[in-house]
CSV table of C-alpha atoms and ligand atoms in Angstrom, one decimal:
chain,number,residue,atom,x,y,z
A,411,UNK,CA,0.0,0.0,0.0
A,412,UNK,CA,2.9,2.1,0.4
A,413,UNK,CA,1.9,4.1,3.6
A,414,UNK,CA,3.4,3.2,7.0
A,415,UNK,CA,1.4,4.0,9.9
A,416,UNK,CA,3.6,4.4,13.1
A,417,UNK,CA,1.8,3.4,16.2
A,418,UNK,CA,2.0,6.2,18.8
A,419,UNK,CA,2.7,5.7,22.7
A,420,UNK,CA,3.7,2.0,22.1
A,421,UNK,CA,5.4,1.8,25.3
A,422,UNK,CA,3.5,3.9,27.6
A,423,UNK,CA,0.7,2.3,26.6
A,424,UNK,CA,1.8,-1.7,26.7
A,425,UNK,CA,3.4,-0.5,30.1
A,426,UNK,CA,-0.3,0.9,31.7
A,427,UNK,CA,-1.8,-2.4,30.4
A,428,UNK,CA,0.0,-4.5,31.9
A,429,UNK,CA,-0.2,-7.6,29.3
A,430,UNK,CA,0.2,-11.1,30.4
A,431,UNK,CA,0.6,-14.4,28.7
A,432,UNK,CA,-2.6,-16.2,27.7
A,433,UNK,CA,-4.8,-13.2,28.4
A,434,UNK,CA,-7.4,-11.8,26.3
A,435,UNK,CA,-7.8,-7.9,25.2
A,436,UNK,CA,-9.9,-5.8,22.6
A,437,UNK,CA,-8.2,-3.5,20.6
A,438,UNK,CA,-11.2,-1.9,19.1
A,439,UNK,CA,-9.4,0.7,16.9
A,440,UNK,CA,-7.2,-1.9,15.0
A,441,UNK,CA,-5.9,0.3,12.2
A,442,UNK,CA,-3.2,-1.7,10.1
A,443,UNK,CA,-2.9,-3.7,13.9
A,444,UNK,CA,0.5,-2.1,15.2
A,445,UNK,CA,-0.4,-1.6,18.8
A,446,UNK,CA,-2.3,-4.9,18.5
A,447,UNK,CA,1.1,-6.9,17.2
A,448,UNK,CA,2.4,-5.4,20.4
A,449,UNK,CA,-0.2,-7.0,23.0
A,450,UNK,CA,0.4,-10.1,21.3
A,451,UNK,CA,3.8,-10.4,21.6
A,452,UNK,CA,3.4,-9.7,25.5
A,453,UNK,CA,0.4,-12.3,25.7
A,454,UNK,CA,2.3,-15.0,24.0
A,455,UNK,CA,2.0,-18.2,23.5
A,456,UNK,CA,-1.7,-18.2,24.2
A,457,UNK,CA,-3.0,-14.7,24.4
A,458,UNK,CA,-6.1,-13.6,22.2
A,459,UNK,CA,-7.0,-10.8,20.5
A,460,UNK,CA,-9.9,-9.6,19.3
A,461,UNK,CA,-9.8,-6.5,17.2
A,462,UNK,CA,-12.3,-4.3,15.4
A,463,UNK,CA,-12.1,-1.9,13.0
A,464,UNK,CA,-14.6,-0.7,10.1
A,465,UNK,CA,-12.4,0.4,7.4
A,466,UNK,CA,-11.8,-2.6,4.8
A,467,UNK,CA,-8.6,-0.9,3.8
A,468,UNK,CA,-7.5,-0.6,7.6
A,469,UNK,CA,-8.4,-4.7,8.3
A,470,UNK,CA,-6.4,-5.9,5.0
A,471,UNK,CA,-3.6,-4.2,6.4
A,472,UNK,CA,-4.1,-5.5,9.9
A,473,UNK,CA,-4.3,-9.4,8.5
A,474,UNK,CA,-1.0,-8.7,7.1
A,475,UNK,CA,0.7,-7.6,10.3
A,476,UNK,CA,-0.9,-9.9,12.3
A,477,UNK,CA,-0.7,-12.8,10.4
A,478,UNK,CA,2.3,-14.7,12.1
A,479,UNK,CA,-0.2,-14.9,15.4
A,480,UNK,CA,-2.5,-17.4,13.4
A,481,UNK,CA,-5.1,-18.1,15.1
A,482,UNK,CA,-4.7,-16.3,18.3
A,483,UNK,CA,-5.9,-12.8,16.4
A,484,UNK,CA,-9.8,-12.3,15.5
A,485,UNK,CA,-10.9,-9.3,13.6
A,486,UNK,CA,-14.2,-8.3,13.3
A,487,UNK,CA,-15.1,-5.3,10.7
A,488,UNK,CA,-17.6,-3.5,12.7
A,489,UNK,CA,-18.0,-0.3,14.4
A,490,UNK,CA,-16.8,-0.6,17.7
A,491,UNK,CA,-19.8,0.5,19.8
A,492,UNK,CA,-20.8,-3.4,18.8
A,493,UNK,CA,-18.8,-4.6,21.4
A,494,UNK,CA,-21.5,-5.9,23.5
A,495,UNK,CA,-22.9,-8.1,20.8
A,496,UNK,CA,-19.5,-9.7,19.7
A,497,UNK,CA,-18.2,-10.4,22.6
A,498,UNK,CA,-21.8,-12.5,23.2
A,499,UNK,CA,-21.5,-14.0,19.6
A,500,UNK,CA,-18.0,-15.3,20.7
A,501,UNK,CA,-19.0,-16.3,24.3
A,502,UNK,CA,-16.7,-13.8,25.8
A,503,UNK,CA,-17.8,-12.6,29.3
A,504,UNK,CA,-14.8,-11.3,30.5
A,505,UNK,CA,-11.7,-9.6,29.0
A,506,UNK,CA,-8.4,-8.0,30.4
A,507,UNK,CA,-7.8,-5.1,28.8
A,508,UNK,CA,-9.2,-2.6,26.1
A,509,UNK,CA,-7.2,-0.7,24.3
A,510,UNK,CA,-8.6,2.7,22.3
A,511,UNK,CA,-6.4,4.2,19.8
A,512,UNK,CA,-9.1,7.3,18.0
A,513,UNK,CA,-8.6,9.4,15.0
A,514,UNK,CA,-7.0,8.4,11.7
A,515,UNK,CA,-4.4,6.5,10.3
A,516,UNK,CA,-1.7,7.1,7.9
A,517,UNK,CA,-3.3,4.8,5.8
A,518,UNK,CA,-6.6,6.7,5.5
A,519,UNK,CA,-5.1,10.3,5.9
A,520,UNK,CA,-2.1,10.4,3.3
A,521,UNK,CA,-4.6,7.9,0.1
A,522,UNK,CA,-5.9,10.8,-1.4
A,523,UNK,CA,-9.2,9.5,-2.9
A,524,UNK,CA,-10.4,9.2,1.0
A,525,UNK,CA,-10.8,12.6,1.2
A,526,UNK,CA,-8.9,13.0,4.3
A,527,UNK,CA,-6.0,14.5,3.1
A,528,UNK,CA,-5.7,18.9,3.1
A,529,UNK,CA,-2.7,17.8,0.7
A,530,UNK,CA,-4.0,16.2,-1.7
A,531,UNK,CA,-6.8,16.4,-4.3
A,532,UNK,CA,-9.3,13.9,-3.7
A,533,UNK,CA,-13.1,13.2,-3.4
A,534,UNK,CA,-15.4,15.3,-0.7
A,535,UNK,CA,-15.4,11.8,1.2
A,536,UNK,CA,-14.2,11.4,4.4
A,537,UNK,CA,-15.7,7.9,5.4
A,538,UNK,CA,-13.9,5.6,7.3
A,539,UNK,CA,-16.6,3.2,6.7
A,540,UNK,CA,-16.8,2.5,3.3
A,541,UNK,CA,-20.5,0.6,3.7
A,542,UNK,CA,-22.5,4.2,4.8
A,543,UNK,CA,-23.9,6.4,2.8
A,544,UNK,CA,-23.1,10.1,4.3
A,545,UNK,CA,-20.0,11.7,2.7
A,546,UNK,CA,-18.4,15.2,3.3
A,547,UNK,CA,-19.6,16.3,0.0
A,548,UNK,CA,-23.2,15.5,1.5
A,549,UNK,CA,-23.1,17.1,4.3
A,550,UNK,CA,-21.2,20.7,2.6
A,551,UNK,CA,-24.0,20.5,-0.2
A,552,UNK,CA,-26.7,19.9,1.6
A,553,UNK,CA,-26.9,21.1,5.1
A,554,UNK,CA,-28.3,24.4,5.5
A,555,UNK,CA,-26.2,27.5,6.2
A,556,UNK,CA,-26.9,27.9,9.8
A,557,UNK,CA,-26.4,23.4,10.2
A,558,UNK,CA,-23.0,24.2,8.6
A,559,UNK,CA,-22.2,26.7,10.9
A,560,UNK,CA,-23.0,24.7,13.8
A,561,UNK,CA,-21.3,21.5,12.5
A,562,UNK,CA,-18.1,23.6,11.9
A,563,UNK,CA,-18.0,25.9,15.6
A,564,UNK,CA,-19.3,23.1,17.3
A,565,UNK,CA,-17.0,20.0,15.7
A,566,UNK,CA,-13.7,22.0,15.0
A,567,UNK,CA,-14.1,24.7,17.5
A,568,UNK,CA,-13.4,27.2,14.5
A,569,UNK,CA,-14.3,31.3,15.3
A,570,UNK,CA,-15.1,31.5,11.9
A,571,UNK,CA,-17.3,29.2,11.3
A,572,UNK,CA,-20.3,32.0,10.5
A,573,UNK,CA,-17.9,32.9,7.8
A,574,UNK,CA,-17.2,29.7,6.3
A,575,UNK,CA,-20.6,28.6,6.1
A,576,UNK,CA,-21.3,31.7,4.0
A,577,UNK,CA,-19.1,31.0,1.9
A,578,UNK,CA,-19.7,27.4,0.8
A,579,UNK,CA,-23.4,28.3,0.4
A,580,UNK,CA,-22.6,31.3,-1.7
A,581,UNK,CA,-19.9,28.8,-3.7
A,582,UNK,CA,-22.6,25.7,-3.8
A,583,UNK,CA,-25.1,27.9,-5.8
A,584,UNK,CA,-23.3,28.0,-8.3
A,585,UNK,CA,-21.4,24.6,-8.4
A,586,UNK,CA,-21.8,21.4,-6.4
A,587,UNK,CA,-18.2,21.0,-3.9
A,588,UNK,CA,-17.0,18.1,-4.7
A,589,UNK,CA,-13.4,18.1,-4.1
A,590,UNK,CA,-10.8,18.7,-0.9
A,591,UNK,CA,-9.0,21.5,-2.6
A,592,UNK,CA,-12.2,23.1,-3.7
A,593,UNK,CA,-13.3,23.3,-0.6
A,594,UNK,CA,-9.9,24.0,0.9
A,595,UNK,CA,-9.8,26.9,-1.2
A,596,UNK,CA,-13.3,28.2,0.1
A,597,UNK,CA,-12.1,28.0,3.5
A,598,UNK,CA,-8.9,30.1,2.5
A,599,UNK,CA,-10.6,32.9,0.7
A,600,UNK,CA,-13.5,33.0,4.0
A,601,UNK,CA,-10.7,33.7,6.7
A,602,UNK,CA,-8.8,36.8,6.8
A,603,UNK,CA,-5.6,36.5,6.1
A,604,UNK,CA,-4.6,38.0,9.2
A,605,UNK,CA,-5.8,35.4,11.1
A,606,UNK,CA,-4.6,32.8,9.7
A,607,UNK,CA,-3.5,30.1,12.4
A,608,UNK,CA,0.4,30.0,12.0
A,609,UNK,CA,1.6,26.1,12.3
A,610,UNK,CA,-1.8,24.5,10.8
A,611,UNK,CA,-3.6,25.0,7.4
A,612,UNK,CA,-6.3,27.2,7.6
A,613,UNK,CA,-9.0,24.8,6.6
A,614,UNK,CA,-7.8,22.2,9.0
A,615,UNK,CA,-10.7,22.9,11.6
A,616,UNK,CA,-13.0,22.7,8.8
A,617,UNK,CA,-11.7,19.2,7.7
A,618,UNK,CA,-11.8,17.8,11.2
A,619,UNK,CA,-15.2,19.0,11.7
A,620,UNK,CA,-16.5,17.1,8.9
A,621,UNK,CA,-14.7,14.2,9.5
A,622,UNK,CA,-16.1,14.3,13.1
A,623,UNK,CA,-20.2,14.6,11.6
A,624,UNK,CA,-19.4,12.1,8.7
A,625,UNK,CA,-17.8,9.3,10.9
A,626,UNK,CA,-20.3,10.1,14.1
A,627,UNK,CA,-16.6,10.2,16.1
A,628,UNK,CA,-18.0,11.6,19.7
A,629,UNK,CA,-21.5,9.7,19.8
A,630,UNK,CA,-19.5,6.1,19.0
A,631,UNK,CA,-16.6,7.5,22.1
A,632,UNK,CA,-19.4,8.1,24.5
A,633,UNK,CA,-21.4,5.0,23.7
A,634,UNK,CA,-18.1,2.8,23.1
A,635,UNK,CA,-17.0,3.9,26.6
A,636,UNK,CA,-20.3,3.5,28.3
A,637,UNK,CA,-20.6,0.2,27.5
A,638,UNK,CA,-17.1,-1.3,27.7
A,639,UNK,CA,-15.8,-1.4,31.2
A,640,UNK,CA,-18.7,-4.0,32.1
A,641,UNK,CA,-16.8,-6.4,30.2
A,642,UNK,CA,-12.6,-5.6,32.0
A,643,UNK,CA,-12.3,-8.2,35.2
A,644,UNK,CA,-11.4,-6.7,38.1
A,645,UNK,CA,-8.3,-5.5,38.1
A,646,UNK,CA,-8.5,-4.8,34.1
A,647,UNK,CA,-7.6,-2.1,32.6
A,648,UNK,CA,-8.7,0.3,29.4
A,649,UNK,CA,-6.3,2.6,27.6
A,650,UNK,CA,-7.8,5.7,25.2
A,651,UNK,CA,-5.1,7.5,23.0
A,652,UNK,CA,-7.3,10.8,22.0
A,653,UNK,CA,-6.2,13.4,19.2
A,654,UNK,CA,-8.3,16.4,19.4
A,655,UNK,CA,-9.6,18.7,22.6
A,656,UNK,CA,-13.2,17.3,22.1
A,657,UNK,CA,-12.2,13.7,22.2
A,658,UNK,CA,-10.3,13.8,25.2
A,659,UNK,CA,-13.0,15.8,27.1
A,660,UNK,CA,-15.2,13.1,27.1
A,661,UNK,CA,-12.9,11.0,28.1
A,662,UNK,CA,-12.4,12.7,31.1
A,663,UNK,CA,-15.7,13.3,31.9
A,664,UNK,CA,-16.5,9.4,32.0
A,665,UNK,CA,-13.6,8.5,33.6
A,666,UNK,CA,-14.3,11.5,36.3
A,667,UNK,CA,-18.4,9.4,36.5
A,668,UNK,CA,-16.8,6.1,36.6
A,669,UNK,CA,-14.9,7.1,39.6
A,670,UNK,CA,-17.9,8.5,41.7
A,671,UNK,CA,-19.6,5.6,40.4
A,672,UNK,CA,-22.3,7.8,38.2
A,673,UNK,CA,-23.0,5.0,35.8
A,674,UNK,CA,-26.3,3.4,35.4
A,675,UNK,CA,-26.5,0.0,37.6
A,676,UNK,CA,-23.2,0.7,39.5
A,677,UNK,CA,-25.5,1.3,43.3
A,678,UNK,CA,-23.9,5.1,43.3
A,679,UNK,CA,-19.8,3.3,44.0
A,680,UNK,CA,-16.8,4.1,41.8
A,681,UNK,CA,-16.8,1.2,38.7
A,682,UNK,CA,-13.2,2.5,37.4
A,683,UNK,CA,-10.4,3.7,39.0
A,684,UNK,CA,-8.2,6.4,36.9
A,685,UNK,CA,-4.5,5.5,37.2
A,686,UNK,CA,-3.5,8.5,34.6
A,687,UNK,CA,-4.5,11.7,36.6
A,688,UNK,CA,-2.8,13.3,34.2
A,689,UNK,CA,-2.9,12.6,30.3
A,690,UNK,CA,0.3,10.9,29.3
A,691,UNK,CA,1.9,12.9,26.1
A,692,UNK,CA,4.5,11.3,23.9
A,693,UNK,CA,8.1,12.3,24.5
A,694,UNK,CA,10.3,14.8,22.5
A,695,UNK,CA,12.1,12.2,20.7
A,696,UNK,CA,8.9,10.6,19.5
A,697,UNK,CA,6.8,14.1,18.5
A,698,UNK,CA,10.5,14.7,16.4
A,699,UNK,CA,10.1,10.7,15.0
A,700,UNK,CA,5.8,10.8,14.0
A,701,UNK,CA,4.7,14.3,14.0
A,702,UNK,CA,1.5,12.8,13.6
A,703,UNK,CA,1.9,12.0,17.6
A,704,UNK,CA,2.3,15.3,19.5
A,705,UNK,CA,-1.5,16.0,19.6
A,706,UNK,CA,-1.9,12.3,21.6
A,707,UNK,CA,-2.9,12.1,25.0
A,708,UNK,CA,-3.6,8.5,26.7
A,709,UNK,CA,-5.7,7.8,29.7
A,710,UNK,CA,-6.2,4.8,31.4
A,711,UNK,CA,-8.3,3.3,34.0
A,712,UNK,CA,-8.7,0.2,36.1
A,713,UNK,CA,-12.0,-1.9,36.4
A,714,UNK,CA,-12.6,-1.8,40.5
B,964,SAM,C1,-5.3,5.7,14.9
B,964,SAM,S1,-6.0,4.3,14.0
B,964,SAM,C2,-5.4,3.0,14.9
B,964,SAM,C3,-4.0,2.6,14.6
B,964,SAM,C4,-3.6,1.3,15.3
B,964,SAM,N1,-3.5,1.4,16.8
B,964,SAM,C5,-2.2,0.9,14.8
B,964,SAM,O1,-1.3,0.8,15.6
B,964,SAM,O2,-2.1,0.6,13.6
B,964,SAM,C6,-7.7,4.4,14.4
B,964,SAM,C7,-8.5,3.4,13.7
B,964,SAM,O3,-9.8,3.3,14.3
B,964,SAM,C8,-10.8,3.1,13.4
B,964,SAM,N2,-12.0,3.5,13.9
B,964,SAM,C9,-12.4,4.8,14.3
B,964,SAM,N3,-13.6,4.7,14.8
B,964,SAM,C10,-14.1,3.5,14.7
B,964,SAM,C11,-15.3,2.8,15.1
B,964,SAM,N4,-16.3,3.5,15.6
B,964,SAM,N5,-15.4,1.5,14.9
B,964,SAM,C12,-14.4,0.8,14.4
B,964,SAM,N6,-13.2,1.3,14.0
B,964,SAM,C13,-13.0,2.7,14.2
B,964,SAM,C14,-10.3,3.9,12.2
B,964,SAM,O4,-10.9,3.4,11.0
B,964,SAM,C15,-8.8,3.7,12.2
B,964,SAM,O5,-8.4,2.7,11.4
C-alpha cells in the first residue's frame, strides 16, 4: 500500500496495560494492527486478541501484520460500539484489557481518494466506513447555512465558522463541492488572512469538523466507553489515545463518572479507578520521529 502507519505511545501504553501471557484484550481501533502486534507479543503463546475496525482498507492491512499470530488474532469489521454483541456471539464474558487508539491513520489520511488528506486532491469523502452512505460532500452540499455553521463551531471549534458557512453556500449555488482543494480553497478565501493560524492549514478545523459529523466520532466514544468497562475483570484495565480537545474531554468526563460511580447500575460506587491523573503525552524524541503523535494524550483506567 505504500503508507506506513507508526503506532504512537507504544510503550507507555503496553506498560499501563500491563499484558500477560494467555490473556485476552480488545483492541477496538485496529488500524493496520501495530499496537495490536504489540499486545500479542506480550500475551504469548496463548493470548487472544480480538480487534475491530470498520475500514476494509484498515483490516487488509491488519491481516497482514498480524498474520504470524495465526489463530490467536480475530478481527471483526464493525463499528466498535458493537462490542457488546460480539463479545456475546463469541461467548466472551470477560476480557483484560481494552485498548482505544481514535482518530486516523496514515493509511486513511495520506490515500488521497479518502478525502482525508488537506494535501491532496481527492473526493469530498471522508468515510472511514466505506459501507455508509453520508459523505463530506453531503453534508457541505446539503446542510443548511446555519447546520453548517453549527457542525463547523461546534466540531472544530473554529471562530469563523459563520464565515465559512457563507461562503460554501454562496460557492454551492453556483457549483456542487466536490473536491478537498475546492473546498480547501473556500475556506482560504473565507478567513482573513490575518488570522490565519500559523503552524496548521487554515481549513484544518473545517476538515476535522467534517470528518467528526461524517464518521459520528463523539456519539461512538461516548457510547463505546459507556458500555465497555462492564466487560474488563477486576483489576482490568482500558487505555484511550485521543487526538483532538473534544475527544479527550469526554474522556475525562467518564472516567471522572466512573470514579464516583455515576454510571447506570453501579449502586452510586466508583466502577473504574483512573491511574493516569494526568494525560500521558508522547516524549520529545517521538513528537520529532511521527509528527503525527504530538496532539496524543492517553488515559487509562482500572476496572474496580
Ligand atoms: C489511529 S488508528 C489505529 C491505529 C492502530 N493502533 C495501529 O497501531 O495501527 C484508528 C482506527 O480506528 C478506526 N475506527 C475509528 N472509529 C471506529 C469505530 N467507531 N469502529 C471501528 N473502528 C473505528 C479507524 O478506521 C482507524 O483505522
Amino acid at each position: 500500500m505504500g503508507f506506513q502507519h507508526i503506532p504512537v505511545l507504544v510503550e507507555e501504553t503496553m506498560t499501563l496495560l500491563r499484558c500477560e501471557p494467555g490473556q485476552t484484550y480488545v483492541d477496538a481501533a485496529l488500524g493496520g494492527g501495530g499496537h495490536a502486534l504489540e499486545i500479542l507479543k506480550r500475551t504469548a503463546p496463548d493470548g487472544i486478541l480480538i480487534g475491530i475496525e470498520w475500514d476494509e482498507e484498515a483490516i487488509s492491512e491488519a491481516k497482514k501484520t498480524l498474520m504470524p499470530c495465526g489463530e490467536r488474532v480475530k478481527i471483526f469489521r464493525e463499528n466498535f460500539i458493537h462490542l457488546p454483541d460480539l463479545l456475546k456471539s463469541m461467548n466472551v464474558e470477560q476480557i483484560d484489557g481494552i485498548l482505544l487508539d481514535l482518530g486516523l491513520s496514515s493509511l486513511q489520511l495520506e490515500k488521497e481518494d479518502r478525502g482525508f488528506s488537506l494535501r491532496g486532491e481527492g473526493p469530498l469523502d471522508m468515510r472511514m466506513d466505506q459501507r455508509t452512505d453520508l459523505t463530506a460532500a453531503d453534508l457541505v452540499n446539503q446542510l443548511s447555512q446555519r447546520e453548517l455553521e453549527y457542525t463547523l463551531s461546534e466540531y472544530g471549534e473554529e471562530r469563523w465558522a459563520r464565515r465559512i458557512a457563507k461562503a460554501i453556500v454562496r460557492e454551492r449555488e453556483r457549483n456542487p463541492i466536490t473536491t478537498t482543494q475546492a473546498l480547501r480553497k473556500i475556506v482560504h478565501q473565507a478567513i482573513p488572512r490575518r488570522f490565519y493560524p500559523r503552524k496548521i492549514d487554515p481549513a484544518t478545523k473545517t476538515f476535522q469538523a467534517l470528518r467528526i459529523r461524517v464518521n459520528d466520532e463523539l456519539e461512538n466514544l461516548r457510547r463505546m466507553l459507556e458500555t465497555g468497562w462492564r466487560f474488563l475483570r477486576g483489576g482490568g484495565r482500558i487505555c484511550v489515545i485521543s487526538f483532538h480537545s473534544l475527544e479527550d474531554r469526554i474522556v475525562k468526563q467518564i472516567f471522572r463518572e466512573w470514579e464516583r460511580g455515576n454510571v447506570e447500575g453501579s449502586g452510586s460506587e466508583g466502577v473504574m479507578r483512573v491511574i493516569t491523573k494526568k494525560p500521558v503525552t508522547p516524549s520529545e524524541e517521538e513528537r520529532r520521529r511521527n509528527p503525527r503523535s504530538r496532539s496524543a494524550k492517553l488515559r487509562c483506567a482500572e476496572r474496580v
